[in-house]
JSON list of C-alpha atoms in Angstrom, two decimals:
[
{"chain": "A", "resi": 1451, "resn": "MET", "atom": "CA", "xyz": [0.40, -0.02, 0.01]},
{"chain": "A", "resi": 1452, "resn": "PHE", "atom": "CA", "xyz": [1.27, 3.80, -0.53]},
{"chain": "A", "resi": 1453, "resn": "CYS", "atom": "CA", "xyz": [1.62, 5.93, 1.92]},
{"chain": "A", "resi": 1454, "resn": "PHE", "atom": "CA", "xyz": [2.49, 9.60, 2.39]},
{"chain": "A", "resi": 1455, "resn": "ASP", "atom": "CA", "xyz": [5.04, 8.94, 4.75]},
{"chain": "A", "resi": 1456, "resn": "LYS", "atom": "CA", "xyz": [8.75, 10.41, 4.03]},
{"chain": "A", "resi": 1457, "resn": "GLY", "atom": "CA", "xyz": [11.11, 7.53, 1.89]},
{"chain": "A", "resi": 1458, "resn": "LEU", "atom": "CA", "xyz": [13.35, 5.94, 4.28]},
{"chain": "A", "resi": 1459, "resn": "SER", "atom": "CA", "xyz": [15.45, 4.68, 1.36]},
{"chain": "A", "resi": 1460, "resn": "LYS", "atom": "CA", "xyz": [15.17, 1.19, 2.68]},
{"chain": "A", "resi": 1461, "resn": "ILE", "atom": "CA", "xyz": [12.97, -1.42, 1.26]},
{"chain": "A", "resi": 1462, "resn": "GLN", "atom": "CA", "xyz": [12.72, -5.08, 0.56]},
{"chain": "A", "resi": 1463, "resn": "LEU", "atom": "CA", "xyz": [12.96, -6.08, -3.29]},
{"chain": "A", "resi": 1464, "resn": "SER", "atom": "CA", "xyz": [12.13, -9.74, -4.33]},
{"chain": "A", "resi": 1465, "resn": "LYS", "atom": "CA", "xyz": [11.16, -11.49, -7.73]},
{"chain": "A", "resi": 1466, "resn": "SER", "atom": "CA", "xyz": [8.41, -12.26, -5.65]},
{"chain": "A", "resi": 1467, "resn": "LEU", "atom": "CA", "xyz": [7.17, -11.13, -1.97]},
{"chain": "A", "resi": 1468, "resn": "ASN", "atom": "CA", "xyz": [4.94, -13.66, 0.04]},
{"chain": "A", "resi": 1469, "resn": "THR", "atom": "CA", "xyz": [4.22, -10.59, 2.11]},
{"chain": "A", "resi": 1470, "resn": "LYS", "atom": "CA", "xyz": [1.90, -7.63, 2.25]},
{"chain": "A", "resi": 1471, "resn": "GLY", "atom": "CA", "xyz": [3.51, -4.52, 3.75]},
{"chain": "A", "resi": 1472, "resn": "GLN", "atom": "CA", "xyz": [3.68, -0.33, 3.18]},
{"chain": "A", "resi": 1473, "resn": "ILE", "atom": "CA", "xyz": [5.65, 1.90, 1.02]},
{"chain": "A", "resi": 1474, "resn": "SER", "atom": "CA", "xyz": [6.35, 5.71, 0.65]},
{"chain": "A", "resi": 1475, "resn": "ARG", "atom": "CA", "xyz": [5.69, 7.21, -2.67]},
{"chain": "A", "resi": 1476, "resn": "ASP", "atom": "CA", "xyz": [9.48, 8.58, -2.11]},
{"chain": "A", "resi": 1477, "resn": "ASP", "atom": "CA", "xyz": [10.70, 5.64, -2.27]},
{"chain": "A", "resi": 1478, "resn": "VAL", "atom": "CA", "xyz": [8.63, 3.78, -4.80]},
{"chain": "A", "resi": 1479, "resn": "ALA", "atom": "CA", "xyz": [10.30, 7.16, -7.27]},
{"chain": "A", "resi": 1480, "resn": "GLN", "atom": "CA", "xyz": [13.79, 5.92, -6.11]},
{"chain": "A", "resi": 1481, "resn": "VAL", "atom": "CA", "xyz": [13.46, 2.39, -7.00]},
{"chain": "A", "resi": 1482, "resn": "LEU", "atom": "CA", "xyz": [11.70, 3.32, -10.81]},
{"chain": "A", "resi": 1483, "resn": "VAL", "atom": "CA", "xyz": [14.64, 5.63, -10.92]},
{"chain": "A", "resi": 1484, "resn": "ARG", "atom": "CA", "xyz": [17.33, 3.32, -10.18]},
{"chain": "A", "resi": 1485, "resn": "SER", "atom": "CA", "xyz": [15.89, 0.51, -11.97]},
{"chain": "A", "resi": 1486, "resn": "LEU", "atom": "CA", "xyz": [16.22, 2.26, -15.32]},
{"chain": "A", "resi": 1487, "resn": "HIS", "atom": "CA", "xyz": [19.99, 2.33, -14.61]},
{"chain": "A", "resi": 1488, "resn": "GLU", "atom": "CA", "xyz": [20.07, -1.49, -13.49]},
{"chain": "A", "resi": 1489, "resn": "ALA", "atom": "CA", "xyz": [21.21, -3.72, -16.28]},
{"chain": "A", "resi": 1490, "resn": "ALA", "atom": "CA", "xyz": [19.04, -6.89, -14.03]},
{"chain": "A", "resi": 1491, "resn": "THR", "atom": "CA", "xyz": [15.96, -5.22, -14.19]},
{"chain": "A", "resi": 1492, "resn": "ASN", "atom": "CA", "xyz": [15.74, -5.16, -17.86]},
{"chain": "A", "resi": 1493, "resn": "LYS", "atom": "CA", "xyz": [12.53, -6.69, -18.32]},
{"chain": "A", "resi": 1494, "resn": "GLN", "atom": "CA", "xyz": [11.75, -7.79, -15.12]},
{"chain": "A", "resi": 1495, "resn": "THR", "atom": "CA", "xyz": [9.27, -7.72, -12.92]},
{"chain": "A", "resi": 1496, "resn": "PHE", "atom": "CA", "xyz": [9.50, -7.63, -9.02]},
{"chain": "A", "resi": 1497, "resn": "GLU", "atom": "CA", "xyz": [8.19, -6.69, -6.14]},
{"chain": "A", "resi": 1498, "resn": "ILE", "atom": "CA", "xyz": [8.70, -3.78, -3.17]},
{"chain": "A", "resi": 1499, "resn": "ILE", "atom": "CA", "xyz": [7.81, -2.88, 0.43]},
{"chain": "A", "resi": 1500, "resn": "GLN", "atom": "CA", "xyz": [9.28, -0.99, 3.29]},
{"chain": "A", "resi": 1501, "resn": "GLY", "atom": "CA", "xyz": [12.47, -2.56, 4.78]},
{"chain": "A", "resi": 1502, "resn": "ASP", "atom": "CA", "xyz": [15.79, -2.85, 6.08]},
{"chain": "A", "resi": 1503, "resn": "THR", "atom": "CA", "xyz": [17.89, -3.25, 3.20]},
{"chain": "A", "resi": 1504, "resn": "LEU", "atom": "CA", "xyz": [19.08, 0.70, 1.62]},
{"chain": "A", "resi": 1505, "resn": "ILE", "atom": "CA", "xyz": [17.56, 0.48, -2.01]},
{"chain": "A", "resi": 1506, "resn": "GLY", "atom": "CA", "xyz": [21.23, 0.55, -3.87]},
{"chain": "A", "resi": 1507, "resn": "GLU", "atom": "CA", "xyz": [22.37, -2.56, -1.48]},
{"chain": "A", "resi": 1508, "resn": "ALA", "atom": "CA", "xyz": [18.52, -4.36, -2.10]},
{"chain": "A", "resi": 1509, "resn": "PHE", "atom": "CA", "xyz": [19.21, -4.15, -6.36]},
{"chain": "A", "resi": 1510, "resn": "LYS", "atom": "CA", "xyz": [22.77, -6.06, -5.48]},
{"chain": "A", "resi": 1511, "resn": "ASP", "atom": "CA", "xyz": [20.99, -8.71, -4.30]},
{"chain": "A", "resi": 1512, "resn": "ILE", "atom": "CA", "xyz": [18.59, -9.18, -7.07]},
{"chain": "A", "resi": 1513, "resn": "LYS", "atom": "CA", "xyz": [21.39, -9.40, -9.38]},
{"chain": "A", "resi": 1514, "resn": "GLN", "atom": "CA", "xyz": [22.02, -12.82, -7.78]}
]
């Protein structure tokens, strides 16, 4: 669920999440911009919610 809280720049990112949660619009925007520059996300789908991993680190994990 989207929320209007200030972004924390920390997310949980996975090809498939089996949990529900919220995420700020700020963090969604950061993830969208970051995904444009990541080859690992080209033609891929992934799910995000607020989490404990910095956005940049979360993208490193998806490359594996």
